[in-house]
């Protein structure tokens, strides 16, 4: 098996598995309880919060735990707007993850003035276009840090400065699911992350909320997470998330180098195949772990299935939108259409991948692309 779909999810590292197991079988208490082991568990969760927050450049009090990136995004968007008086303008980039895009479309149905900020052909937000959309009544801008399909890295610090200069009361929410621990911390008002994109289990995420930003709770109940997010604390997954973050923090430069080596090898190997086009930034300006290319004359879905039969696992876009048929909204916004869009495949890597896997993957891809092109010409 060769797994090149790490933007969809990642394998848990052993340290995360052991942490989860320990807090499921030994320290399984409810941290809201009053007896000593539960009180200690609450302290352990606080320590985990501090580890994750410090790697975001945040204070632990600014971090709440959620179940996933989607919940973090929805909480940031709906919770912050619910805390405001009256409706106004909401801006998202044209290439946002479905959890942001669909939330914005729901707001539009409620009467909010929702605008889409255009991007360039790599998937990066055009600052001059965003500037033109900002107005005095703009309440929220939501923009991803790293695009999950193209690997484009937005200049969040520049976007934040632009917003505060033009519409000082406007909040900036950043979807950092693909960027956390891979890119440097940025200035913003809210920042969403997810554990399973970083070798922790599924079912845990977090949301940074800058001190002074008002967010109404999205889930009501027992008042956990300082009242921001009710529900029994998922201690096993939180401790596993902390273990994964600690591991990535210790090996960040090493992991990035390993991932880049795989990406560069695969891109070099794929250059042997004719009519292959890169979708997104060049390697020096993209997130290290994402590569999107089009194989002209081949349908991406057909190629994906052919590769899957051979044990190579890739994707044609966001796993969260894989069940939806029709055109690719992200590539459309980037101006990639027609045959080039049809043939698009996303590869995404982790430090578990190797250059040898890239060589074997490229050989499989070349074989299947040639077969599919011959079949299409008949």
mmCIF file with all atom_site columns, N, CA and C in Angstrom, residues 49 62-68 71-72 193 203-208 224-226 228-230 233-234 238:
data_model
loop_
_atom_site.group_PDB
_atom_site.id
_atom_site.type_symbol
_atom_site.label_atom_id
_atom_site.label_alt_id
_atom_site.label_comp_id
_atom_site.label_asym_id
_atom_site.label_entity_id
_atom_site.label_seq_id
_atom_site.pdbx_PDB_ins_code
_atom_site.Cartn_x
_atom_site.Cartn_y
_atom_site.Cartn_z
_atom_site.occupancy
_atom_site.B_iso_or_equiv
_atom_site.pdbx_formal_charge
_atom_site.auth_seq_id
_atom_site.auth_comp_id
_atom_site.auth_asym_id
_atom_site.auth_atom_id
_atom_site.pdbx_PDB_model_num
ATOM 1  N N  . UNK A 1 49  ? -3.756  21.198 26.818 1.00 0.00 ? 49  UNK A N  1
ATOM 2  C CA . UNK A 1 49  ? -4.201  22.470 26.239 1.00 0.00 ? 49  UNK A CA 1
ATOM 3  C C  . UNK A 1 49  ? -3.005  23.432 26.094 1.00 0.00 ? 49  UNK A C  1
ATOM 4  N N  . UNK A 1 62  ? -7.103  30.777 25.710 1.00 0.00 ? 62  UNK A N  1
ATOM 5  C CA . UNK A 1 62  ? -7.688  31.167 24.431 1.00 0.00 ? 62  UNK A CA 1
ATOM 6  C C  . UNK A 1 62  ? -8.052  29.963 23.562 1.00 0.00 ? 62  UNK A C  1
ATOM 7  N N  . UNK A 1 63  ? -7.845  28.754 24.087 1.00 0.00 ? 63  UNK A N  1
ATOM 8  C CA . UNK A 1 63  ? -8.055  27.541 23.290 1.00 0.00 ? 63  UNK A CA 1
ATOM 9  C C  . UNK A 1 63  ? -9.198  26.716 23.855 1.00 0.00 ? 63  UNK A C  1
ATOM 10 N N  . UNK A 1 64  ? -10.161 26.359 22.993 1.00 0.00 ? 64  UNK A N  1
ATOM 11 C CA . UNK A 1 64  ? -11.213 25.429 23.397 1.00 0.00 ? 64  UNK A CA 1
ATOM 12 C C  . UNK A 1 64  ? -11.118 24.179 22.536 1.00 0.00 ? 64  UNK A C  1
ATOM 13 N N  . UNK A 1 65  ? -11.438 23.039 23.130 1.00 0.00 ? 65  UNK A N  1
ATOM 14 C CA . UNK A 1 65  ? -11.421 21.785 22.386 1.00 0.00 ? 65  UNK A CA 1
ATOM 15 C C  . UNK A 1 65  ? -12.785 21.532 21.753 1.00 0.00 ? 65  UNK A C  1
ATOM 16 N N  . UNK A 1 66  ? -12.763 20.960 20.560 1.00 0.00 ? 66  UNK A N  1
ATOM 17 C CA . UNK A 1 66  ? -13.969 20.621 19.811 1.00 0.00 ? 66  UNK A CA 1
ATOM 18 C C  . UNK A 1 66  ? -13.845 19.178 19.334 1.00 0.00 ? 66  UNK A C  1
ATOM 19 N N  . UNK A 1 67  ? -14.773 18.757 18.497 1.00 0.00 ? 67  UNK A N  1
ATOM 20 C CA . UNK A 1 67  ? -14.730 17.385 17.984 1.00 0.00 ? 67  UNK A CA 1
ATOM 21 C C  . UNK A 1 67  ? -13.982 17.278 16.661 1.00 0.00 ? 67  UNK A C  1
ATOM 22 N N  . UNK A 1 68  ? -13.783 18.403 15.954 1.00 0.00 ? 68  UNK A N  1
ATOM 23 C CA . UNK A 1 68  ? -13.166 18.342 14.627 1.00 0.00 ? 68  UNK A CA 1
ATOM 24 C C  . UNK A 1 68  ? -12.996 19.746 14.059 1.00 0.00 ? 68  UNK A C  1
ATOM 25 N N  . UNK A 1 71  ? -16.456 21.434 13.240 1.00 0.00 ? 71  UNK A N  1
ATOM 26 C CA . UNK A 1 71  ? -17.099 22.065 14.393 1.00 0.00 ? 71  UNK A CA 1
ATOM 27 C C  . UNK A 1 71  ? -16.392 23.363 14.768 1.00 0.00 ? 71  UNK A C  1
ATOM 28 N N  . UNK A 1 72  ? -15.069 23.361 14.709 1.00 0.00 ? 72  UNK A N  1
ATOM 29 C CA . UNK A 1 72  ? -14.313 24.579 15.021 1.00 0.00 ? 72  UNK A CA 1
ATOM 30 C C  . UNK A 1 72  ? -14.696 25.701 14.069 1.00 0.00 ? 72  UNK A C  1
ATOM 31 N N  . UNK A 1 193 ? -8.244  24.159 14.143 1.00 0.00 ? 193 UNK A N  1
ATOM 32 C CA . UNK A 1 193 ? -7.318  23.057 13.870 1.00 0.00 ? 193 UNK A CA 1
ATOM 33 C C  . UNK A 1 193 ? -8.027  21.726 14.111 1.00 0.00 ? 193 UNK A C  1
ATOM 34 N N  . UNK A 1 203 ? -11.971 12.855 15.750 1.00 0.00 ? 203 UNK A N  1
ATOM 35 C CA . UNK A 1 203 ? -12.877 13.161 16.844 1.00 0.00 ? 203 UNK A CA 1
ATOM 36 C C  . UNK A 1 203 ? -12.389 14.222 17.801 1.00 0.00 ? 203 UNK A C  1
ATOM 37 N N  . UNK A 1 204 ? -11.286 14.906 17.459 1.00 0.00 ? 204 UNK A N  1
ATOM 38 C CA . UNK A 1 204 ? -10.812 15.987 18.318 1.00 0.00 ? 204 UNK A CA 1
ATOM 39 C C  . UNK A 1 204 ? -10.267 17.116 17.454 1.00 0.00 ? 204 UNK A C  1
ATOM 40 N N  . UNK A 1 205 ? -10.631 18.327 17.823 1.00 0.00 ? 205 UNK A N  1
ATOM 41 C CA . UNK A 1 205 ? -10.120 19.528 17.171 1.00 0.00 ? 205 UNK A CA 1
ATOM 42 C C  . UNK A 1 205 ? -9.984  20.608 18.218 1.00 0.00 ? 205 UNK A C  1
ATOM 43 N N  . UNK A 1 206 ? -9.648  21.808 17.772 1.00 0.00 ? 206 UNK A N  1
ATOM 44 C CA . UNK A 1 206 ? -9.533  22.923 18.707 1.00 0.00 ? 206 UNK A CA 1
ATOM 45 C C  . UNK A 1 206 ? -9.807  24.225 17.973 1.00 0.00 ? 206 UNK A C  1
ATOM 46 N N  . UNK A 1 207 ? -10.176 25.225 18.747 1.00 0.00 ? 207 UNK A N  1
ATOM 47 C CA . UNK A 1 207 ? -10.432 26.556 18.202 1.00 0.00 ? 207 UNK A CA 1
ATOM 48 C C  . UNK A 1 207 ? -9.775  27.596 19.092 1.00 0.00 ? 207 UNK A C  1
ATOM 49 N N  . UNK A 1 208 ? -8.889  28.376 18.494 1.00 0.00 ? 208 UNK A N  1
ATOM 50 C CA . UNK A 1 208 ? -8.298  29.522 19.177 1.00 0.00 ? 208 UNK A CA 1
ATOM 51 C C  . UNK A 1 208 ? -9.257  30.696 19.060 1.00 0.00 ? 208 UNK A C  1
ATOM 52 N N  . UNK A 1 224 ? -18.887 22.990 29.801 1.00 0.00 ? 224 UNK A N  1
ATOM 53 C CA . UNK A 1 224 ? -17.467 22.662 29.697 1.00 0.00 ? 224 UNK A CA 1
ATOM 54 C C  . UNK A 1 224 ? -16.756 23.647 28.757 1.00 0.00 ? 224 UNK A C  1
ATOM 55 N N  . UNK A 1 225 ? -15.432 23.580 28.755 1.00 0.00 ? 225 UNK A N  1
ATOM 56 C CA . UNK A 1 225 ? -14.602 24.487 27.944 1.00 0.00 ? 225 UNK A CA 1
ATOM 57 C C  . UNK A 1 225 ? -14.933 25.955 28.230 1.00 0.00 ? 225 UNK A C  1
ATOM 58 N N  . UNK A 1 226 ? -14.983 26.280 29.515 1.00 0.00 ? 226 UNK A N  1
ATOM 59 C CA . UNK A 1 226 ? -15.252 27.653 29.979 1.00 0.00 ? 226 UNK A CA 1
ATOM 60 C C  . UNK A 1 226 ? -16.573 28.190 29.442 1.00 0.00 ? 226 UNK A C  1
ATOM 61 N N  . UNK A 1 228 ? -17.819 27.627 26.528 1.00 0.00 ? 228 UNK A N  1
ATOM 62 C CA . UNK A 1 228 ? -17.839 27.778 25.073 1.00 0.00 ? 228 UNK A CA 1
ATOM 63 C C  . UNK A 1 228 ? -18.349 26.531 24.352 1.00 0.00 ? 228 UNK A C  1
ATOM 64 N N  . UNK A 1 229 ? -18.140 25.356 24.971 1.00 0.00 ? 229 UNK A N  1
ATOM 65 C CA . UNK A 1 229 ? -18.454 24.120 24.250 1.00 0.00 ? 229 UNK A CA 1
ATOM 66 C C  . UNK A 1 229 ? -18.844 23.032 25.249 1.00 0.00 ? 229 UNK A C  1
ATOM 67 N N  . UNK A 1 230 ? -20.132 22.855 25.454 1.00 0.00 ? 230 UNK A N  1
ATOM 68 C CA . UNK A 1 230 ? -20.601 21.855 26.412 1.00 0.00 ? 230 UNK A CA 1
ATOM 69 C C  . UNK A 1 230 ? -20.442 20.445 25.855 1.00 0.00 ? 230 UNK A C  1
ATOM 70 N N  . UNK A 1 233 ? -15.773 16.056 28.373 1.00 0.00 ? 233 UNK A N  1
ATOM 71 C CA . UNK A 1 233 ? -14.437 16.250 27.804 1.00 0.00 ? 233 UNK A CA 1
ATOM 72 C C  . UNK A 1 233 ? -13.899 14.949 27.235 1.00 0.00 ? 233 UNK A C  1
ATOM 73 N N  . UNK A 1 234 ? -13.463 14.987 25.996 1.00 0.00 ? 234 UNK A N  1
ATOM 74 C CA . UNK A 1 234 ? -12.923 13.807 25.317 1.00 0.00 ? 234 UNK A CA 1
ATOM 75 C C  . UNK A 1 234 ? -11.440 13.677 25.650 1.00 0.00 ? 234 UNK A C  1
ATOM 76 N N  . UNK A 1 238 ? -7.951  14.183 23.369 1.00 0.00 ? 238 UNK A N  1
ATOM 77 C CA . UNK A 1 238 ? -7.205  15.411 23.664 1.00 0.00 ? 238 UNK A CA 1
ATOM 78 C C  . UNK A 1 238 ? -5.763  15.085 24.037 1.00 0.00 ? 238 UNK A C  1
#
